[in-house]
Amino acid sequence: MDNRLEKIVKVLQEKAGATCEEFRGEVHVFIDPGQIVDALTFLRDEHEFSLLSAMTAVDYWPKQDPRFHVIYQLTSLTQNLSLQLRVPVSDGRLKIPTATQVFQAANWREREILDMFGIEFDGHPDPRRI
């Protein structure tokens, strides 16, 4: 793992109780739903991760807890770094906070995730179905 990413991940672990794994050179940081907005804001404001380059979800059915992961792929163009945040979501509670106040690009992606996976984004400015 890049030394710069290692320092950032360490802060996320301390501040938000995140866990981390590296897979094929990609850094995946697992974070609780209640911490996602703070983590995204921290990464954008403190470490120049200004691009939400992708946002999607994964369904691990038949696994039930957690069945889903909401995935945020962040890029720092100034530092040439990439980081993936993953939010595990249990089948019984398919709701996490919206990221639209941090990244406007999350708006349509969250609506798409609602349509495809049934995961709701609490506080979304326009949660109508597509």
Coordinates of N, CA and C in Angstrom, one line a residue:
M1 N 0.9 -1.2 0.0 CA 0.0 0.0 0.0 C 0.9 1.2 0.0
D2 N 0.5 2.2 -0.8 CA 1.2 3.5 -0.8 C 1.3 4.1 0.6
N3 N 2.4 4.7 0.9 CA 2.6 5.3 2.2 C 1.6 6.4 2.5
R4 N 1.3 7.2 1.5 CA 0.3 8.2 1.7 C -1.1 7.7 2.0
L5 N -1.5 6.6 1.3 CA -2.8 6.0 1.6 C -2.7 5.3 3.0
E6 N -1.6 4.8 3.3 CA -1.5 4.1 4.7 C -1.8 5.1 5.8
K7 N -1.3 6.3 5.7 CA -1.5 7.3 6.7 C -3.0 7.7 6.7
I8 N -3.6 7.8 5.6 CA -5.0 8.2 5.5 C -5.9 7.1 6.1
V9 N -5.6 5.9 5.8 CA -6.4 4.7 6.3 C -6.3 4.7 7.8
K10 N -5.1 4.9 8.3 CA -4.9 4.9 9.7 C -5.7 5.9 10.5
V11 N -5.9 7.1 9.9 CA -6.8 8.1 10.5 C -8.2 7.7 10.4
L12 N -8.6 7.1 9.3 CA -10.0 6.6 9.2 C -10.3 5.5 10.2
Q13 N -9.3 4.6 10.5 CA -9.4 3.6 11.5 C -9.6 4.2 12.9
E14 N -8.8 5.2 13.2 CA -8.9 5.9 14.5 C -10.1 6.7 14.7
K15 N -10.5 7.5 13.6 CA -11.7 8.4 13.8 C -13.0 7.7 13.6
A16 N -13.1 6.7 12.7 CA -14.4 6.1 12.3 C -14.5 4.6 12.6
G17 N -13.5 4.0 13.2 CA -13.5 2.6 13.4 C -13.5 1.8 12.2
A18 N -12.9 2.3 11.1 CA -12.9 1.6 9.8 C -11.9 0.4 9.9
T19 N -12.2 -0.6 9.0 CA -11.2 -1.7 8.8 C -10.7 -1.6 7.4
C20 N -9.7 -2.3 7.1 CA -9.1 -2.1 5.8 C -8.6 -3.5 5.3
E21 N -8.6 -3.6 3.9 CA -8.0 -4.8 3.3 C -7.4 -4.3 1.9
E22 N -6.4 -5.0 1.5 CA -5.9 -4.7 0.1 C -6.1 -5.9 -0.7
F23 N -6.7 -5.6 -1.9 CA -7.0 -6.7 -2.9 C -6.5 -6.3 -4.2
R24 N -5.5 -7.1 -4.8 CA -4.9 -6.8 -6.1 C -4.5 -5.4 -6.3
G25 N -3.9 -4.8 -5.2 CA -3.4 -3.5 -5.3 C -4.4 -2.4 -5.0
E26 N -5.6 -2.7 -4.8 CA -6.7 -1.8 -4.4 C -6.9 -1.8 -2.9
V27 N -7.0 -0.6 -2.4 CA -7.3 -0.5 -1.0 C -8.8 -0.3 -0.7
H28 N -9.3 -1.2 0.1 CA -10.8 -1.2 0.4 C -10.9 -0.9 1.9
V29 N -11.6 0.2 2.2 CA -11.8 0.6 3.6 C -13.3 0.3 3.9
F30 N -13.6 -0.5 4.9 CA -14.9 -0.8 5.4 C -15.3 0.1 6.5
I31 N -16.5 0.8 6.3 CA -16.9 1.8 7.3 C -18.4 1.6 7.6
D32 N -18.8 1.9 8.8 CA -20.2 1.8 9.2 C -21.0 2.9 8.5
P33 N -22.3 2.6 8.3 CA -23.2 3.5 7.6 C -23.2 4.9 8.3
G34 N -23.2 4.9 9.6 CA -23.3 6.2 10.3 C -22.1 7.1 10.1
Q35 N -21.0 6.5 9.7 CA -19.7 7.3 9.5 C -19.4 7.7 8.1
I36 N -20.2 7.3 7.1 CA -19.9 7.5 5.8 C -19.8 8.9 5.4
V37 N -20.7 9.8 5.8 CA -20.7 11.2 5.4 C -19.5 11.9 6.0
D38 N -19.1 11.6 7.2 CA -18.0 12.2 7.8 C -16.7 11.7 7.1
A39 N -16.6 10.5 6.8 CA -15.4 9.9 6.1 C -15.3 10.5 4.7
L40 N -16.4 10.7 4.0 CA -16.3 11.3 2.6 C -15.9 12.7 2.7
T41 N -16.4 13.4 3.7 CA -16.1 14.9 3.9 C -14.6 15.0 4.3
F42 N -14.1 14.2 5.2 CA -12.7 14.2 5.6 C -11.8 13.9 4.4
L43 N -12.1 12.9 3.6 CA -11.3 12.6 2.4 C -11.3 13.7 1.4
R44 N -12.5 14.3 1.2 CA -12.5 15.4 0.2 C -11.8 16.6 0.7
D45 N -12.1 17.0 2.0 CA -11.5 18.3 2.5 C -10.1 18.2 2.9
E46 N -9.7 17.1 3.5 CA -8.4 17.0 4.1 C -7.3 16.4 3.2
H47 N -7.8 15.5 2.2 CA -6.9 14.8 1.4 C -7.1 14.9 -0.1
E48 N -7.9 15.8 -0.5 CA -8.1 16.2 -1.9 C -8.7 15.0 -2.7
F49 N -9.5 14.2 -2.1 CA -10.2 13.2 -2.9 C -11.5 13.9 -3.4
S50 N -11.3 14.6 -4.5 CA -12.4 15.5 -5.0 C -13.3 14.8 -6.0
L51 N -13.0 13.6 -6.4 CA -13.8 13.0 -7.5 C -14.4 11.7 -7.0
L52 N -15.7 11.6 -7.0 CA -16.4 10.4 -6.7 C -16.5 9.7 -8.1
S53 N -15.5 8.9 -8.4 CA -15.4 8.3 -9.8 C -16.4 7.2 -10.0
A54 N -16.8 6.5 -9.0 CA -17.8 5.5 -9.2 C -18.6 5.3 -7.9
M55 N -19.8 4.8 -8.0 CA -20.6 4.5 -6.8 C -21.6 3.4 -7.2
T56 N -21.6 2.3 -6.5 CA -22.5 1.2 -6.9 C -22.7 0.4 -5.6
A57 N -23.4 -0.8 -5.8 CA -23.6 -1.7 -4.7 C -23.4 -3.1 -5.2
V58 N -23.1 -4.0 -4.2 CA -22.9 -5.4 -4.5 C -23.9 -6.2 -3.6
D59 N -24.5 -7.2 -4.2 CA -25.4 -8.1 -3.5 C -24.7 -9.5 -3.3
Y60 N -24.4 -9.8 -2.1 CA -23.7 -11.1 -1.8 C -24.7 -12.2 -1.4
W61 N -25.9 -12.2 -2.0 CA -26.9 -13.2 -1.7 C -26.3 -14.6 -2.1
P62 N -26.5 -15.6 -1.3 CA -27.4 -15.8 -0.2 C -26.9 -15.4 1.2
K63 N -25.8 -14.8 1.2 CA -25.3 -14.3 2.5 C -26.3 -13.2 3.0
Q64 N -26.6 -13.3 4.2 CA -27.7 -12.4 4.7 C -27.2 -11.2 5.6
D65 N -26.0 -11.4 6.2 CA -25.6 -10.3 7.1 C -24.1 -10.1 7.0
P66 N -23.6 -9.0 6.4 CA -24.4 -8.1 5.6 C -24.5 -8.6 4.2
R67 N -25.7 -8.4 3.7 CA -26.0 -8.9 2.3 C -25.4 -8.0 1.2
F68 N -25.4 -6.7 1.5 CA -25.0 -5.7 0.5 C -23.8 -4.9 1.0
H69 N -23.1 -4.4 0.0 CA -22.0 -3.4 0.2 C -22.3 -2.2 -0.7
V70 N -22.4 -1.0 -0.2 CA -22.4 0.2 -1.1 C -21.0 0.6 -1.2
I71 N -20.6 0.8 -2.5 CA -19.2 1.1 -2.8 C -19.0 2.5 -3.3
Y72 N -18.1 3.2 -2.7 CA -17.7 4.6 -3.2 C -16.2 4.5 -3.7
Q73 N -16.0 4.8 -4.9 CA -14.6 4.8 -5.5 C -14.2 6.3 -5.6
L74 N -13.2 6.7 -4.8 CA -12.8 8.0 -4.7 C -11.4 8.2 -5.4
T75 N -11.2 9.3 -6.0 CA -9.9 9.6 -6.7 C -9.4 11.0 -6.3
S76 N -8.1 11.0 -5.9 CA -7.5 12.3 -5.7 C -6.6 12.5 -7.0
L77 N -7.1 13.5 -7.8 CA -6.3 13.7 -9.1 C -5.0 14.4 -8.8
T78 N -5.0 15.3 -7.7 CA -3.7 16.0 -7.4 C -2.6 15.1 -6.9
Q79 N -3.1 14.0 -6.2 CA -2.1 13.1 -5.6 C -1.9 11.8 -6.3
N80 N -2.8 11.6 -7.4 CA -2.8 10.4 -8.1 C -3.0 9.1 -7.2
L81 N -4.1 9.2 -6.4 CA -4.4 8.2 -5.5 C -5.9 7.8 -5.7
S82 N -6.1 6.5 -5.4 CA -7.5 6.0 -5.5 C -7.8 5.2 -4.2
L83 N -9.0 5.3 -3.7 CA -9.4 4.6 -2.5 C -10.9 4.2 -2.6
Q84 N -11.2 3.0 -2.1 CA -12.5 2.5 -2.2 C -13.1 2.4 -0.8
L85 N -14.2 3.1 -0.5 CA -14.9 2.9 0.7 C -16.1 2.0 0.5
R86 N -16.3 1.0 1.4 CA -17.4 0.1 1.4 C -18.2 0.1 2.6
V87 N -19.5 0.3 2.4 CA -20.4 0.3 3.6 C -21.3 -0.9 3.6
P88 N -21.0 -1.9 4.5 CA -21.9 -3.0 4.6 C -23.3 -2.7 5.1
V89 N -24.3 -3.3 4.4 CA -25.7 -3.0 4.7 C -26.4 -4.3 4.9
S90 N -27.0 -4.4 6.0 CA -27.8 -5.7 6.3 C -29.1 -5.7 5.6
D91 N -29.5 -6.9 5.3 CA -30.8 -7.1 4.6 C -32.0 -6.6 5.3
G92 N -31.9 -6.6 6.6 CA -33.1 -6.1 7.4 C -33.2 -4.6 7.5
R93 N -32.1 -3.8 7.2 CA -32.1 -2.4 7.3 C -31.4 -1.8 6.1
L94 N -32.2 -1.6 5.1 CA -31.6 -1.1 3.8 C -31.7 0.4 3.7
K95 N -31.0 1.1 4.6 CA -31.0 2.6 4.6 C -29.7 3.1 5.1
I96 N -29.1 4.0 4.4 CA -27.8 4.6 4.8 C -28.0 6.1 4.5
P97 N -27.1 7.0 5.1 CA -27.2 8.4 4.9 C -26.8 8.7 3.4
T98 N -27.4 9.8 2.9 CA -27.0 10.2 1.5 C -25.7 10.9 1.5
A99 N -25.0 10.8 0.4 CA -23.7 11.4 0.2 C -23.8 12.7 -0.7
T100 N -25.0 13.1 -1.0 CA -25.2 14.2 -2.0 C -24.7 15.5 -1.4
Q101 N -24.7 15.7 -0.1 CA -24.2 17.0 0.4 C -22.7 17.0 0.3
V102 N -22.0 15.9 0.1 CA -20.5 15.9 -0.1 C -20.2 15.9 -1.5
F103 N -20.8 15.0 -2.3 CA -20.6 14.8 -3.7 C -21.9 14.9 -4.5
Q104 N -22.1 15.9 -5.2 CA -23.3 16.1 -6.0 C -23.5 14.9 -7.0
A105 N -22.4 14.4 -7.4 CA -22.5 13.2 -8.4 C -23.2 12.0 -7.8
A106 N -23.3 12.0 -6.5 CA -24.0 10.8 -5.8 C -25.5 10.8 -6.1
N107 N -26.0 11.9 -6.5 CA -27.5 12.1 -6.6 C -28.1 11.0 -7.5
W108 N -27.7 10.9 -8.8 CA -28.3 9.9 -9.7 C -27.8 8.5 -9.3
R109 N -26.6 8.4 -8.8 CA -26.1 7.0 -8.5 C -26.8 6.4 -7.3
E110 N -27.2 7.3 -6.3 CA -28.0 6.8 -5.2 C -29.4 6.3 -5.7
R111 N -30.0 7.1 -6.6 CA -31.3 6.7 -7.1 C -31.2 5.4 -7.9
E112 N -30.1 5.2 -8.6 CA -29.9 4.0 -9.4 C -29.8 2.8 -8.4
I113 N -29.0 3.0 -7.3 CA -28.8 1.9 -6.3 C -30.2 1.6 -5.7
L114 N -31.0 2.6 -5.4 CA -32.3 2.4 -4.9 C -33.1 1.5 -5.8
D115 N -33.1 1.8 -7.1 CA -33.9 1.0 -8.1 C -33.3 -0.4 -8.2
M116 N -32.0 -0.6 -8.2 CA -31.4 -1.9 -8.5 C -31.3 -2.8 -7.3
F117 N -31.2 -2.2 -6.1 CA -30.9 -3.0 -4.9 C -31.9 -2.8 -3.8
G118 N -32.7 -1.7 -3.9 CA -33.7 -1.4 -2.8 C -33.0 -0.7 -1.6
I119 N -31.8 -0.2 -1.7 CA -31.2 0.5 -0.6 C -31.6 2.0 -0.7
E120 N -32.1 2.5 0.4 CA -32.5 3.9 0.5 C -31.4 4.7 1.1
F121 N -31.4 6.0 0.6 CA -30.4 6.9 1.1 C -31.2 8.0 1.9
D122 N -31.0 8.0 3.2 CA -31.7 8.9 4.1 C -31.2 10.3 3.9
G123 N -32.2 11.2 3.6 CA -31.9 12.6 3.4 C -31.6 13.0 1.9
H124 N -31.8 12.0 1.0 CA -31.6 12.3 -0.4 C -32.6 13.4 -0.9
P125 N -32.1 14.4 -1.7 CA -32.9 15.5 -2.0 C -34.1 15.2 -3.0
D126 N -34.0 14.1 -3.7 CA -35.0 13.7 -4.7 C -35.1 12.2 -4.9
P127 N -35.7 11.5 -3.9 CA -35.6 10.1 -3.9 C -36.6 9.3 -4.8
R128 N -37.2 10.1 -5.8 CA -38.2 9.4 -6.6 C -37.5 8.3 -7.4
R129 N -38.3 7.3 -7.8 CA -37.8 6.2 -8.5 C -37.6 6.6 -10.0
I130 N -36.6 6.0 -10.6 CA -36.3 6.3 -12.0 C -37.3 5.7 -12.9

